[in-house]
Short mmCIF file of the C-alpha atoms (twelve columns), coordinates in Angstrom:
data_MODEL
# 
_entry.id   MODEL 
# 
loop_
_atom_site.group_PDB 
_atom_site.id 
_atom_site.type_symbol 
_atom_site.label_atom_id 
_atom_site.label_alt_id 
_atom_site.label_comp_id 
_atom_site.label_asym_id 
_atom_site.label_seq_id 
_atom_site.Cartn_x 
_atom_site.Cartn_y 
_atom_site.Cartn_z 
_atom_site.pdbx_PDB_model_num 
ATOM 1   C CA . MET A 1   -0.085  0.144   0.485   1 
ATOM 2   C CA . LYS A 2   1.273   3.648   -1.125  1 
ATOM 3   C CA . HIS A 3   -1.180  5.251   0.208   1 
ATOM 4   C CA . THR A 4   -1.070  7.250   4.021   1 
ATOM 5   C CA . THR A 5   -5.120  6.541   4.137   1 
ATOM 6   C CA . SER A 6   -5.226  2.955   2.968   1 
ATOM 7   C CA . ARG A 7   -2.082  1.903   5.506   1 
ATOM 8   C CA . LEU A 8   -4.155  3.889   7.905   1 
ATOM 9   C CA . LEU A 9   -7.142  1.926   7.197   1 
ATOM 10  C CA . PHE A 10  -5.756  -1.385  6.826   1 
ATOM 11  C CA . ALA A 11  -4.235  -1.158  10.104  1 
ATOM 12  C CA . TYR A 12  -7.023  0.053   11.979  1 
ATOM 13  C CA . TRP A 13  -9.207  -2.769  10.353  1 
ATOM 14  C CA . ASP A 14  -6.845  -5.661  10.962  1 
ATOM 15  C CA . GLY A 15  -6.719  -4.335  14.930  1 
ATOM 16  C CA . VAL A 16  -10.359 -4.528  14.950  1 
ATOM 17  C CA . ARG A 17  -10.756 -8.161  13.488  1 
ATOM 18  C CA . GLY A 18  -8.472  -9.551  15.670  1 
ATOM 19  C CA . ASP A 19  -7.758  -13.381 15.071  1 
ATOM 20  C CA . ARG A 20  -10.641 -13.180 12.601  1 
ATOM 21  C CA . ALA A 21  -10.861 -13.051 8.946   1 
ATOM 22  C CA . ALA A 22  -13.117 -10.180 9.232   1 
ATOM 23  C CA . PRO A 23  -14.535 -7.600  12.195  1 
ATOM 24  C CA . GLU A 24  -18.002 -6.864  12.505  1 
ATOM 25  C CA . ARG A 25  -20.022 -3.838  10.489  1 
ATOM 26  C CA . ALA A 26  -20.682 -2.437  14.504  1 
ATOM 27  C CA . GLN A 27  -17.314 -2.592  15.416  1 
ATOM 28  C CA . ILE A 28  -16.182 -0.129  13.029  1 
ATOM 29  C CA . GLU A 29  -16.058 2.971   14.444  1 
ATOM 30  C CA . PRO A 30  -16.302 6.000   12.850  1 
ATOM 31  C CA . GLY A 31  -14.728 8.292   15.019  1 
ATOM 32  C CA . ARG A 32  -11.693 6.285   15.271  1 
ATOM 33  C CA . ILE A 33  -10.695 6.587   11.324  1 
ATOM 34  C CA . ARG A 34  -11.742 10.099  11.691  1 
ATOM 35  C CA . HIS A 35  -9.487  11.917  10.238  1 
ATOM 36  C CA . ILE A 36  -9.743  9.552   6.790   1 
ATOM 37  C CA . LEU A 37  -13.515 9.438   6.829   1 
ATOM 38  C CA . ALA A 38  -13.601 11.557  3.689   1 
ATOM 39  C CA . ASP A 39  -11.544 9.355   1.024   1 
ATOM 40  C CA . THR A 40  -13.644 5.913   3.166   1 
ATOM 41  C CA . PHE A 41  -16.856 4.019   2.002   1 
ATOM 42  C CA . ILE A 42  -18.836 1.096   2.650   1 
ATOM 43  C CA . LEU A 43  -20.750 -0.725  0.461   1 
ATOM 44  C CA . GLY A 44  -23.337 -3.209  0.876   1 
ATOM 45  C CA . LEU A 45  -22.727 -6.852  -0.842  1 
ATOM 46  C CA . GLU A 46  -26.254 -8.048  -2.542  1 
ATOM 47  C CA . ALA A 47  -26.712 -11.897 -2.920  1 
ATOM 48  C CA . ASP A 48  -26.859 -11.061 -6.690  1 
ATOM 49  C CA . GLY A 49  -23.257 -9.691  -6.937  1 
ATOM 50  C CA . ARG A 50  -24.413 -6.161  -6.518  1 
ATOM 51  C CA . ALA A 51  -22.404 -3.429  -4.368  1 
ATOM 52  C CA . THR A 52  -23.547 -0.406  -3.687  1 
ATOM 53  C CA . PHE A 53  -22.886 2.568   -1.411  1 
ATOM 54  C CA . ARG A 54  -24.317 2.287   1.826   1 
ATOM 55  C CA . LEU A 55  -21.853 5.625   2.998   1 
ATOM 56  C CA . ALA A 56  -19.344 7.682   0.638   1 
ATOM 57  C CA . GLY A 57  -16.649 9.964   2.444   1 
ATOM 58  C CA . THR A 58  -16.876 14.110  1.165   1 
ATOM 59  C CA . ARG A 59  -13.270 13.567  -1.092  1 
ATOM 60  C CA . MET A 60  -14.652 10.543  -3.149  1 
ATOM 61  C CA . CYS A 61  -18.143 12.363  -3.944  1 
ATOM 62  C CA . ALA A 62  -15.981 15.224  -4.953  1 
ATOM 63  C CA . LEU A 63  -13.611 13.479  -6.662  1 
ATOM 64  C CA . PHE A 64  -17.744 11.391  -9.233  1 
ATOM 65  C CA . GLY A 65  -18.885 15.052  -8.819  1 
ATOM 66  C CA . ARG A 66  -22.358 13.411  -6.960  1 
ATOM 67  C CA . ASP A 67  -23.383 12.092  -3.638  1 
ATOM 68  C CA . LEU A 68  -22.222 8.442   -3.962  1 
ATOM 69  C CA . LYS A 69  -24.668 6.890   -1.751  1 
ATOM 70  C CA . GLY A 70  -27.137 4.352   -3.391  1 
ATOM 71  C CA . ALA A 71  -25.006 4.389   -6.054  1 
ATOM 72  C CA . LEU A 72  -23.381 0.525   -7.541  1 
ATOM 73  C CA . PHE A 73  -19.697 0.290   -7.304  1 
ATOM 74  C CA . SER A 74  -19.318 -0.531  -10.965 1 
ATOM 75  C CA . ASP A 75  -20.715 2.392   -11.785 1 
ATOM 76  C CA . LEU A 76  -17.251 4.369   -11.524 1 
ATOM 77  C CA . TRP A 77  -15.912 2.427   -14.397 1 
ATOM 78  C CA . PRO A 78  -16.828 2.639   -18.041 1 
ATOM 79  C CA . ALA A 79  -19.212 0.100   -19.520 1 
ATOM 80  C CA . ASP A 80  -16.635 -1.743  -21.423 1 
ATOM 81  C CA . ARG A 81  -14.695 -2.065  -17.888 1 
ATOM 82  C CA . LYS A 82  -17.016 -3.863  -15.412 1 
ATOM 83  C CA . ALA A 83  -15.387 -6.618  -14.805 1 
ATOM 84  C CA . GLU A 84  -12.781 -5.120  -13.142 1 
ATOM 85  C CA . PRO A 85  -15.066 -4.095  -10.443 1 
ATOM 86  C CA . ASP A 86  -16.945 -7.172  -10.335 1 
ATOM 87  C CA . GLN A 87  -13.693 -9.162  -10.122 1 
ATOM 88  C CA . LEU A 88  -11.978 -7.259  -6.671  1 
ATOM 89  C CA . ILE A 89  -15.743 -7.877  -4.713  1 
ATOM 90  C CA . ASP A 90  -15.780 -11.462 -5.687  1 
ATOM 91  C CA . LEU A 91  -12.382 -11.787 -3.802  1 
ATOM 92  C CA . VAL A 92  -13.011 -9.412  -0.816  1 
ATOM 93  C CA . ALA A 93  -17.202 -11.191 -0.573  1 
ATOM 94  C CA . ASN A 94  -16.024 -14.633 -1.574  1 
ATOM 95  C CA . ASP A 95  -12.263 -14.767 -0.534  1 
ATOM 96  C CA . THR A 96  -13.086 -12.974 2.613   1 
ATOM 97  C CA . VAL A 97  -9.540  -11.100 1.827   1 
ATOM 98  C CA . ALA A 98  -7.829  -7.666  1.641   1 
ATOM 99  C CA . VAL A 99  -7.294  -6.404  -1.892  1 
ATOM 100 C CA . VAL A 100 -5.944  -2.771  -2.844  1 
ATOM 101 C CA . ALA A 101 -5.367  -1.934  -6.222  1 
ATOM 102 C CA . GLY A 102 -3.538  1.098   -8.307  1 
ATOM 103 C CA . MET A 103 -5.860  2.484   -10.477 1 
ATOM 104 C CA . LEU A 104 -6.384  5.361   -12.950 1 
ATOM 105 C CA . GLY A 105 -9.815  8.106   -12.843 1 
ATOM 106 C CA . GLU A 106 -10.171 10.527  -16.051 1 
ATOM 107 C CA . ALA A 107 -11.636 13.583  -15.720 1 
ATOM 108 C CA . ASP A 108 -12.366 15.712  -18.977 1 
ATOM 109 C CA . LEU A 109 -10.686 19.115  -16.816 1 
ATOM 110 C CA . GLY A 110 -6.746  17.401  -16.368 1 
ATOM 111 C CA . PRO A 111 -4.904  14.586  -16.868 1 
ATOM 112 C CA . VAL A 112 -5.455  10.901  -15.507 1 
ATOM 113 C CA . VAL A 113 -4.992  10.853  -11.757 1 
ATOM 114 C CA . GLY A 114 -3.981  7.718   -9.646  1 
ATOM 115 C CA . LEU A 115 -5.834  6.131   -6.904  1 
ATOM 116 C CA . GLU A 116 -5.092  3.235   -4.552  1 
ATOM 117 C CA . LEU A 117 -8.482  1.816   -3.936  1 
ATOM 118 C CA . LEU A 118 -8.320  -1.003  -0.501  1 
ATOM 119 C CA . LEU A 119 -11.296 -3.067  -0.117  1 
ATOM 120 C CA . LEU A 120 -11.806 -5.001  3.332   1 
ATOM 121 C CA . PRO A 121 -14.593 -7.740  4.139   1 
ATOM 122 C CA . LEU A 122 -16.924 -7.010  6.893   1 
ATOM 123 C CA . ARG A 123 -19.314 -9.044  8.783   1 
ATOM 124 C CA . TYR A 124 -22.453 -8.399  8.685   1 
ATOM 125 C CA . GLY A 125 -25.553 -10.485 10.111  1 
ATOM 126 C CA . GLY A 126 -23.335 -13.427 10.749  1 
ATOM 127 C CA . SER A 127 -21.947 -13.421 6.912   1 
ATOM 128 C CA . THR A 128 -18.226 -12.493 5.976   1 
ATOM 129 C CA . ASN A 129 -19.880 -11.209 2.548   1 
ATOM 130 C CA . ARG A 130 -22.584 -8.459  3.211   1 
ATOM 131 C CA . ARG A 131 -20.570 -5.068  3.167   1 
ATOM 132 C CA . ALA A 132 -17.304 -3.897  2.489   1 
ATOM 133 C CA . LEU A 133 -15.271 -1.467  4.111   1 
ATOM 134 C CA . GLY A 134 -13.000 0.766   1.929   1 
ATOM 135 C CA . ALA A 135 -11.031 3.657   0.983   1 
ATOM 136 C CA . LEU A 136 -9.944  5.537   -2.748  1 
ATOM 137 C CA . SER A 137 -7.481  8.642   -2.293  1 
ATOM 138 C CA . PRO A 138 -5.377  10.344  -4.977  1 
ATOM 139 C CA . SER A 139 -1.809  9.700   -4.968  1 
ATOM 140 C CA . THR A 140 -2.395  13.950  -5.105  1 
ATOM 141 C CA . VAL A 141 -5.123  16.179  -4.900  1 
ATOM 142 C CA . PRO A 142 -5.434  17.529  -8.214  1 
ATOM 143 C CA . PRO A 143 -6.635  21.280  -8.732  1 
ATOM 144 C CA . TRP A 144 -9.606  20.549  -10.461 1 
ATOM 145 C CA . LEU A 145 -10.797 18.298  -7.590  1 
ATOM 146 C CA . GLY A 146 -14.723 19.536  -7.360  1 
ATOM 147 C CA . LEU A 147 -14.665 21.603  -10.749 1 
ATOM 148 C CA . ALA A 148 -15.100 18.564  -12.585 1 
ATOM 149 C CA . PRO A 149 -15.750 14.908  -12.206 1 
ATOM 150 C CA . VAL A 150 -13.884 11.386  -12.650 1 
ATOM 151 C CA . HIS A 151 -15.711 9.728   -15.071 1 
ATOM 152 C CA . GLY A 152 -13.815 6.681   -15.742 1 
ATOM 153 C CA . LEU A 153 -11.333 3.985   -13.629 1 
ATOM 154 C CA . THR A 154 -9.344  2.581   -15.207 1 
ATOM 155 C CA . THR A 155 -7.520  -0.990  -12.675 1 
ATOM 156 C CA . ARG A 156 -3.962  -1.001  -13.743 1 
ATOM 157 C CA . SER A 157 -2.375  -3.445  -10.694 1 
ATOM 158 C CA . VAL A 158 -4.534  -5.847  -7.680  1 
ATOM 159 C CA . ARG A 159 -2.475  -7.358  -5.167  1 
ATOM 160 C CA . VAL A 160 -4.312  -9.338  -1.740  1 
ATOM 161 C CA . VAL A 161 -2.681  -7.980  0.846   1 
ATOM 162 C CA . GLY A 162 -1.921  -9.250  4.474   1 
ATOM 163 C CA . GLY A 163 -4.705  -12.464 3.647   1 
ATOM 164 C CA . ASN A 164 -6.817  -13.538 6.816   1 
ATOM 165 C CA . ARG A 165 -5.653  -15.768 9.610   1 
ATOM 166 C CA . THR A 166 -7.434  -18.262 9.968   1 
ATOM 167 C CA . GLY A 167 -6.056  -20.653 7.202   1 
ATOM 168 C CA . SER A 168 -6.642  -19.025 3.295   1 
ATOM 169 C CA . PRO A 169 -4.102  -18.050 1.290   1 
ATOM 170 C CA . SER A 170 -2.904  -14.683 0.927   1 
ATOM 171 C CA . LEU A 171 -1.012  -14.407 -2.256  1 
ATOM 172 C CA . PRO A 172 1.922   -11.862 -2.838  1 
ATOM 173 C CA . GLY A 173 1.998   -9.474  -5.777  1 
ATOM 174 C CA . GLU A 174 -0.505  -9.207  -8.661  1 
ATOM 175 C CA . PHE A 175 -3.475  -11.698 -8.494  1 
ATOM 176 C CA . GLY A 176 -3.611  -14.495 -11.315 1 
ATOM 177 C CA . SER A 177 0.167   -13.856 -12.622 1 
ATOM 178 C CA . GLY A 178 2.813   -15.792 -12.216 1 
ATOM 179 C CA . PRO A 179 3.151   -19.579 -12.310 1 
ATOM 180 C CA . SER A 180 2.700   -20.048 -8.505  1 
ATOM 181 C CA . SER A 181 -0.956  -18.289 -8.466  1 
ATOM 182 C CA . LYS A 182 -3.759  -19.984 -6.833  1 
ATOM 183 C CA . ARG A 183 -6.006  -18.113 -8.704  1 
ATOM 184 C CA . ARG A 184 -5.919  -18.694 -12.433 1 
ATOM 185 C CA . HIS A 185 -8.862  -18.284 -12.968 1 
ATOM 186 C CA . LEU A 186 -7.846  -13.847 -12.283 1 
ATOM 187 C CA . VAL A 187 -6.147  -11.986 -14.469 1 
ATOM 188 C CA . VAL A 188 -3.839  -9.097  -14.007 1 
ATOM 189 C CA . LEU A 189 -6.150  -6.197  -15.836 1 
ATOM 190 C CA . GLU A 190 -4.193  -4.355  -18.247 1 
ATOM 191 C CA . GLY A 191 -4.985  -0.953  -18.693 1 
ATOM 192 C CA . GLY A 192 -3.192  2.285   -20.662 1 
ATOM 193 C CA . LEU A 193 -3.600  6.130   -20.960 1 
ATOM 194 C CA . ARG A 194 -5.717  6.539   -24.120 1 
# 
């Protein structure tokens, strides 16, 4: 993890979960992470695979030029890249692992902005595949933030970090790459500047 927000949120989540794969949603105290709330969000994960924003921080909403509450997580990607968020959610929801991804965001008023996405599983209602805690932070805050929305994300790299403590594998490096990858059905998503 390169971004301070990601490192702080992961450290908090990791401390709260203890020896479990994921902490309970009710154990997440916003006051304990108040200095990074602007970049954080909580997703509701539905049985049909959809992920919707239940909460989204103010800087995240400013980045996309709208309130994200109730919006689909996959709507942050262009229509031709909808498989990318689906694969990220699948890892977090079904494998109960933390995922960090390098992202690019495109906006009309400025150059492409580098972003770091962190997704963390949360237990809710006795299940580990119903909620996710996350953060999306720009590498540098662009001068056009709040003037022009990011209208499409591209996933550049994905890593599974700090595997759970209950025996599931942790995959260092980019998932789906290399001969020893345990998840051959997942691939590194190639992106590029247009």
